[in-house]
Short mmCIF file of C-alpha atoms in Angstrom, two decimals:
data_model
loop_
_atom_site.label_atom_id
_atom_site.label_comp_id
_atom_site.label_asym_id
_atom_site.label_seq_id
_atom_site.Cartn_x
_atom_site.Cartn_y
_atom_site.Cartn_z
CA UNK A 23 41.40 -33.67 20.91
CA UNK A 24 43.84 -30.82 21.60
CA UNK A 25 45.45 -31.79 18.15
CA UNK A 26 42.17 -31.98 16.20
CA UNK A 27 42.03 -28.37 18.04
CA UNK A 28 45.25 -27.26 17.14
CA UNK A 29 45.25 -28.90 13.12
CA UNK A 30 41.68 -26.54 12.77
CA UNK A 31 43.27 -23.04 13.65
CA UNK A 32 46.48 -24.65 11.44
CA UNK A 33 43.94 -24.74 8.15
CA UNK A 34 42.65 -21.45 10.05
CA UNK A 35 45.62 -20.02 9.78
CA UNK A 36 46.56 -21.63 6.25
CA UNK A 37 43.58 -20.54 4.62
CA UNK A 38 44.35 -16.75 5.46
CA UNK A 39 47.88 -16.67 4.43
CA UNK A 40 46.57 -17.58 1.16
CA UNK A 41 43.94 -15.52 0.62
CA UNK A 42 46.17 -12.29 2.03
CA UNK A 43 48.75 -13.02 -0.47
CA UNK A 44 51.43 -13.50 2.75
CA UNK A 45 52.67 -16.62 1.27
CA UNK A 46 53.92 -15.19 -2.00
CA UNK A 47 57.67 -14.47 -2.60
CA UNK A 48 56.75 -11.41 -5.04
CA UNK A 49 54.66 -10.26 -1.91
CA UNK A 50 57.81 -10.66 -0.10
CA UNK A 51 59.81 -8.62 -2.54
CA UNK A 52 57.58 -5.88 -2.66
CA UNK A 53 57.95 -5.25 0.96
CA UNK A 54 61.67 -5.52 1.01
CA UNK A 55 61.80 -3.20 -1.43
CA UNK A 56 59.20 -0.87 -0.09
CA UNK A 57 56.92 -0.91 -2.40
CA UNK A 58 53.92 -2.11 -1.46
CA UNK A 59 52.41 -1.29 2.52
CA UNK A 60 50.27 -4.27 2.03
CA UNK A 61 53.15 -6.95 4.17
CA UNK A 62 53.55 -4.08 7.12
CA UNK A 63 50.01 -3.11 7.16
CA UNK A 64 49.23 -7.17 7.84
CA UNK A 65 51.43 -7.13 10.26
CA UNK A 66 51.21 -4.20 12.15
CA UNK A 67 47.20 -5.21 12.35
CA UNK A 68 48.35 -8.96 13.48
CA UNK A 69 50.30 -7.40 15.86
CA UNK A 70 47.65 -5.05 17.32
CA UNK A 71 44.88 -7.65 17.24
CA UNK A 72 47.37 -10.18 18.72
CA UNK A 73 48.64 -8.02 21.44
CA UNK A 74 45.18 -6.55 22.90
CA UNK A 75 44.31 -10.45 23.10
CA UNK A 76 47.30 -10.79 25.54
CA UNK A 77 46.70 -7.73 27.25
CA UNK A 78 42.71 -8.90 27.78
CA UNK A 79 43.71 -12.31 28.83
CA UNK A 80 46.00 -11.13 31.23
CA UNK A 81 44.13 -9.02 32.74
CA UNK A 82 41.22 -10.83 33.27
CA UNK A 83 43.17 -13.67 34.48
CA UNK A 84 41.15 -15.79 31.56
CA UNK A 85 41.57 -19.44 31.39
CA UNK A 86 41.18 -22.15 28.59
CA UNK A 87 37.87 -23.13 27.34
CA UNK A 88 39.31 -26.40 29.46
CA UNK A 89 39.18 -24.08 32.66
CA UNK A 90 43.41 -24.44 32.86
CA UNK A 91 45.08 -21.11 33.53
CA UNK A 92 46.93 -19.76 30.16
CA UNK A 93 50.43 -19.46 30.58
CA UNK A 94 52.22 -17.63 27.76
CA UNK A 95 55.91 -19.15 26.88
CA UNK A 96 58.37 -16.51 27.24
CA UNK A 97 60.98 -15.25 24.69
CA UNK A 98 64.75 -14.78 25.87
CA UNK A 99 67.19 -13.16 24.39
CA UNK A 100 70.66 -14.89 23.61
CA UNK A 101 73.14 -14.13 20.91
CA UNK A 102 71.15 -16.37 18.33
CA UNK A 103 68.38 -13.88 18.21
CA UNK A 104 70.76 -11.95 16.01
CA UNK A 105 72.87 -14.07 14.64
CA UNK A 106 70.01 -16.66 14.01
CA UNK A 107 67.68 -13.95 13.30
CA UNK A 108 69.59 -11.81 10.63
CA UNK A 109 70.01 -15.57 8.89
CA UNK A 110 66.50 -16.37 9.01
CA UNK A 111 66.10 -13.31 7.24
CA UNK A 112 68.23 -13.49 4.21
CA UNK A 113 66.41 -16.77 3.60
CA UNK A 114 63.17 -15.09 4.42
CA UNK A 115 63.98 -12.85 1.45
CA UNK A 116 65.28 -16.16 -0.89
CA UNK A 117 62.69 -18.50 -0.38
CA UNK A 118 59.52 -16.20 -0.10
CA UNK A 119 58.70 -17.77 2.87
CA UNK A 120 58.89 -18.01 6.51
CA UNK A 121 58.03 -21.17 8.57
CA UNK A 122 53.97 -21.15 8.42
CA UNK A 123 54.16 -20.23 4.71
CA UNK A 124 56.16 -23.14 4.00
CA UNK A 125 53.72 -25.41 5.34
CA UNK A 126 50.98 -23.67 3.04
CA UNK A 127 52.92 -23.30 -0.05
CA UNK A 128 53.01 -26.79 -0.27
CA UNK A 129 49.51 -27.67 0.54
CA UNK A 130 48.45 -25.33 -2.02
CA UNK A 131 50.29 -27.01 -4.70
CA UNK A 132 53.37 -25.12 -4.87
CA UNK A 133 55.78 -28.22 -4.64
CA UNK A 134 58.86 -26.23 -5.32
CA UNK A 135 58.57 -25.22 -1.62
CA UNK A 136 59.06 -29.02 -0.91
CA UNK A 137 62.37 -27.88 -1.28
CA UNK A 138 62.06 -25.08 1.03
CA UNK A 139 60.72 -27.83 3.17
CA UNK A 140 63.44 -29.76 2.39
CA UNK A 141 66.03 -27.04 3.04
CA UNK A 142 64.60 -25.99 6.82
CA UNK A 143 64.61 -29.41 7.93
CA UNK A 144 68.31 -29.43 6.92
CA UNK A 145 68.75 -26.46 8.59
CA UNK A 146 67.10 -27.13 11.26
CA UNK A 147 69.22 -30.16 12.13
CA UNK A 148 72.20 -28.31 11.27
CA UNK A 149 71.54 -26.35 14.12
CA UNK A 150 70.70 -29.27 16.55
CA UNK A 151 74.53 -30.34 15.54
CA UNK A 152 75.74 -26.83 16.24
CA UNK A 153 73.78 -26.17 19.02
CA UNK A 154 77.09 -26.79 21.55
CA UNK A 155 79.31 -24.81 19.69
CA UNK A 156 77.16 -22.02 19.23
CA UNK A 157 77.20 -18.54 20.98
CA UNK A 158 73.91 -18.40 22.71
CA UNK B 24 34.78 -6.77 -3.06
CA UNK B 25 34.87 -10.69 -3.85
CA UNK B 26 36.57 -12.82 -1.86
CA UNK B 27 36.79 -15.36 -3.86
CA UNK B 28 38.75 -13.63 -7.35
CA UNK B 29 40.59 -10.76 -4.99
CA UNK B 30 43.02 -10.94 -1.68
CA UNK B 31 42.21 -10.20 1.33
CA UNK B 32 42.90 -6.84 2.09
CA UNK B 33 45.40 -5.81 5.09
CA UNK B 34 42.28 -4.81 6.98
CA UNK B 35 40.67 -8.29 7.30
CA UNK B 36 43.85 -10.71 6.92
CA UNK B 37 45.88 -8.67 9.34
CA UNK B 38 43.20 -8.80 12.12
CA UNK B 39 42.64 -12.12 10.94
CA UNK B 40 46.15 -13.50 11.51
CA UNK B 41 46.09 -11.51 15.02
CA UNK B 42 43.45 -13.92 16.38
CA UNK B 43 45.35 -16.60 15.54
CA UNK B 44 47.43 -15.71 19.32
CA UNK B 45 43.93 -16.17 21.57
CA UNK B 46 42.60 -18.28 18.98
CA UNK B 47 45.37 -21.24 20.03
CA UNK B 48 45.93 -19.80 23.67
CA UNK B 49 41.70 -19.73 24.43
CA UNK B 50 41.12 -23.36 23.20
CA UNK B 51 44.34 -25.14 23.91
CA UNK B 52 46.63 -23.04 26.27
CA UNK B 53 49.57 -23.28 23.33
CA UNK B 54 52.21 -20.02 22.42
CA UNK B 55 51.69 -19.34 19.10
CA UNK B 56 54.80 -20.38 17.20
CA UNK B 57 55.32 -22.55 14.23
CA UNK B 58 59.63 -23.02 13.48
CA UNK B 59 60.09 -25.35 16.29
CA UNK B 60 57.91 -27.85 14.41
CA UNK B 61 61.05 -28.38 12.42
CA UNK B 62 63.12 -29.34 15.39
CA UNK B 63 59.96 -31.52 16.42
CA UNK B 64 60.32 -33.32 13.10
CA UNK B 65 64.03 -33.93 13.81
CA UNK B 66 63.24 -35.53 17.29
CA UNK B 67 60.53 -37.81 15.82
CA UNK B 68 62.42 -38.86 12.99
CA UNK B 69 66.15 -39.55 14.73
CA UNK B 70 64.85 -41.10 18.47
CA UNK B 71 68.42 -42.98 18.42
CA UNK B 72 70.03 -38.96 17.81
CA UNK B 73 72.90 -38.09 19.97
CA UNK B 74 72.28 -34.53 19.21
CA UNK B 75 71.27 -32.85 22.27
CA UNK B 76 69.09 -30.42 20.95
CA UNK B 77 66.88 -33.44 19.37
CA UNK B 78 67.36 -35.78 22.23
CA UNK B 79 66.09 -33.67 25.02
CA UNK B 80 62.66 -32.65 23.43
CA UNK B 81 60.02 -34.97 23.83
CA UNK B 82 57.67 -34.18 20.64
CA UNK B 83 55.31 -35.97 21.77
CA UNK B 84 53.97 -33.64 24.06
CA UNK B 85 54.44 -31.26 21.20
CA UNK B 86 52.50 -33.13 18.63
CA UNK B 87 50.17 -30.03 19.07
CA UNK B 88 52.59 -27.94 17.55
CA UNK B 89 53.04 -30.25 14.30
CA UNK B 90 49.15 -30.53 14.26
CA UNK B 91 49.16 -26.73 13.76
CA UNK B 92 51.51 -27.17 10.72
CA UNK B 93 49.62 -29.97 9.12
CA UNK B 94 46.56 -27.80 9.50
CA UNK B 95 48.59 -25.36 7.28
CA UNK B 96 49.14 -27.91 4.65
CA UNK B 97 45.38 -28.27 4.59
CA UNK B 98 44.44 -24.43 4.68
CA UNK B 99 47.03 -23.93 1.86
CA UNK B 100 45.19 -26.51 -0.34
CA UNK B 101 41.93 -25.32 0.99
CA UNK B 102 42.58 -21.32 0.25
CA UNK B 103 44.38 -21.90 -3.02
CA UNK B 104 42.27 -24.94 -5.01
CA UNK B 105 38.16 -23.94 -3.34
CA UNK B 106 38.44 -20.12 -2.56
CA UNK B 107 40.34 -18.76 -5.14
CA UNK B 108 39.09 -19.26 -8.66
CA UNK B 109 42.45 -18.66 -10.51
CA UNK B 110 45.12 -19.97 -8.55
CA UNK B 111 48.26 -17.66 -8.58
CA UNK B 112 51.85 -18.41 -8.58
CA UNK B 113 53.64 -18.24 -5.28
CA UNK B 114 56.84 -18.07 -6.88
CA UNK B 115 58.58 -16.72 -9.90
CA UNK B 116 59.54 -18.79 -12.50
CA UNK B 117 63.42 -19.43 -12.23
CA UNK B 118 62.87 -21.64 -9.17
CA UNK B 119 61.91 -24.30 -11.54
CA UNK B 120 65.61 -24.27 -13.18
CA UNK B 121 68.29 -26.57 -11.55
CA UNK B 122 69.69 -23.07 -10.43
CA UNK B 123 66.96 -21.93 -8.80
CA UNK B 124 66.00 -25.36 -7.22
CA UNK B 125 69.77 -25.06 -5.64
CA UNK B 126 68.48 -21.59 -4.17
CA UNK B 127 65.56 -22.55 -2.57
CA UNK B 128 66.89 -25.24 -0.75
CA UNK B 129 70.01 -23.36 0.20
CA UNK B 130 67.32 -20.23 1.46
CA UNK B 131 65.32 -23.07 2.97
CA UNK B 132 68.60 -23.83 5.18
CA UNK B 133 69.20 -20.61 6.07
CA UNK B 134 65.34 -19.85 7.20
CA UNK B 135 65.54 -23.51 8.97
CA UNK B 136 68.71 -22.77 10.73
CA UNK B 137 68.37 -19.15 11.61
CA UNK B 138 64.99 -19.90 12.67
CA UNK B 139 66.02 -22.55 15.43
CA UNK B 140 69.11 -20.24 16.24
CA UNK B 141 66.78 -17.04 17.17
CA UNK B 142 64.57 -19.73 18.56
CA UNK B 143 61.48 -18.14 16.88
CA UNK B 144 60.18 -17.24 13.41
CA UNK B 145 57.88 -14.27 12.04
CA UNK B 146 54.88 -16.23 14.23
CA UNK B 147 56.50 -17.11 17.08
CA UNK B 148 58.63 -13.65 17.34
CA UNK B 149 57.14 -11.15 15.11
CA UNK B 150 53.47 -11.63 16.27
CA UNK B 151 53.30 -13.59 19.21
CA UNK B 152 56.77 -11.68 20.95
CA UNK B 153 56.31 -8.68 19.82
CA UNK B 154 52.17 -9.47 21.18
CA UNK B 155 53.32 -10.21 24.53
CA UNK B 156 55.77 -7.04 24.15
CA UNK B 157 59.05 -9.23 24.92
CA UNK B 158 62.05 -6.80 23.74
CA UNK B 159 63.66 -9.99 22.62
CA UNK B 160 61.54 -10.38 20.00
CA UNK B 161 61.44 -6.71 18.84
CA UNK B 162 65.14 -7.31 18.15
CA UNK B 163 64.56 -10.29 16.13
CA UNK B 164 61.95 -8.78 14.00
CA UNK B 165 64.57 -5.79 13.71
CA UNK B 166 67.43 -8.66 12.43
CA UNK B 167 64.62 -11.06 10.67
CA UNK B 168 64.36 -7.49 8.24
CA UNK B 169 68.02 -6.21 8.31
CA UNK B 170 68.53 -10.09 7.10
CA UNK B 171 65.84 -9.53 4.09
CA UNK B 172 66.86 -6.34 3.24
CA UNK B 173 70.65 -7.71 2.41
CA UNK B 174 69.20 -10.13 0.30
CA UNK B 175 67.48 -7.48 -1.84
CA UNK B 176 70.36 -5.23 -1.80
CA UNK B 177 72.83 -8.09 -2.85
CA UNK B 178 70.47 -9.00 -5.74
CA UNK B 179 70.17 -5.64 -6.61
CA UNK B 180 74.23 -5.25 -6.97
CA UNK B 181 74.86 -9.73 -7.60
CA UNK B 182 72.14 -11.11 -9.66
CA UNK B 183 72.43 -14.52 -8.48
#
């Protein structure tokens, strides 16, 4: 149930990175080479929507439709937030894509970001192997 | 305006997006966050790993999280093939050569890698951090850019 929940805000989700464009590496370019607002206008909105959410649901102490108190996971900071997060970045730039987009460019038929895909995964365990050798 | 032929302006998508944060913490208590589906895919598809970072997380308990991304799959195919009457191309061209092919995999490693590293993506940091106004994830939206912006100033001067 809390899947079926979680895979509806997923095509949710999907179907607005789509239709904003969000998911397209010209998009992308545009922004890193200011040139378009469109990118930091989306986000900046996100960001205010998102945040007065938190703010509300703090404050009101509200709880899950389930009645379970909402506990928000914490970011840290460790060395990887820079290292990791300049890297993420220069692929950012690459691919066109972050995570979610990934996901979508696929679905909507763009199989070259199978390779993407591909790619993260890769990454992804190249960091697991890391992980004890890294500066965190 | 049409929704259907034109994109969603900043106005709508942005907010949009935004809602996605109480959307998933309202109906299932989950942090918005979608990178760490790629270490959940490592855990469920090496349970003999030795690798720490695989071993210890039980993805089980965060199906919820790879739910969300197969949910994106399906909104992708959803926005792109019903509401959109010309689908558009999501990236240019080149990527189809052997070349480009190389590229995207290679930026795919980076954005997996870097990703797990800052332990948090442009949902997970950029909106959902910087929502819950965690100075950790100010800086990684600072580094996700000053990572993007070196790739467009190395094309500029390397076209590669």
């Amino acid at each position: 149930m809390q899947n079926l929940k979680t895979l509806l805000i997923g095509v949710y989700f999907g179907i607005v990175l789509i239709k904003s464009e969000v998911v397209s590496w010209f998009r992308i370019q545009k922004m890193f080479r200011f040139e378009e607002a469109h990118m930091y206008l989306i986000m900046c909105s996100a960001i205010a929507v998102g945040a007065l959410s938190v703010f509300l649901i703090k404050k009101l102490q509200v709880k899950t439709v389930g009645g379970e108190n909402i506990q928000i996971k914490e970011k840290k900071f460790q060395k990887g937030v820079i290292i990791g997060g300049i890297l993420f970045g220069l692929g950012w730039a690459i691919t066109g894509a972050c995570p979610g987009p990934i996901y979508a460019q696929i679905g909507s038929g763009e199989f070259l970001a199978l390779l993407t895909f591909g790619g993260a995964f890769a990454g992804a365990y190249l960091y697991a192997y890391l992980h004890p050798r890294l500066p965190h | 305006m049409d929704l259907m032929t034109q994109p969603w302006p900043w106005y709508i998508s942005g907010p949009l997006i935004g809602l996605t944060v109480p959307l998933l913490l309202l109906l299932t208590g989950k942090t918005f966050g979608i990178s760490s589906s790629f270490r959940h895919l490592g855990s469920m598809c090496s349970p003999n790993t030795k690798l720490s970072y695989l071993k210890e997380n039980d993805w089980r308990k965060e199906s919820w999280n790879l739910a969300l991304a197969a949910g994106l799959v399906i909104g992708g195919w959803i926005g792109m093939r019903l509401l959109a009457r010309d689908p558009f191309p999501l990236l240019p061209a080149e990527y189809s050569t052997v070349e480009g092919m190389i590229k995207l995999f290679l930026g795919g490693v980076l954005v997996g890698f870097g990703t797990r590293y800052a332990d948090g993506c442009t949902s997970g940091h950029t909106i959902m951090g910087l929502s819950n106004l965690k100075w950790a994830s100010l800086v990684a939206t600072i580094c996700f850019f000053i990572g993007g912006l070196l790739t467009t100033a190395l094309a500029q001067i390397i076209p590669f």
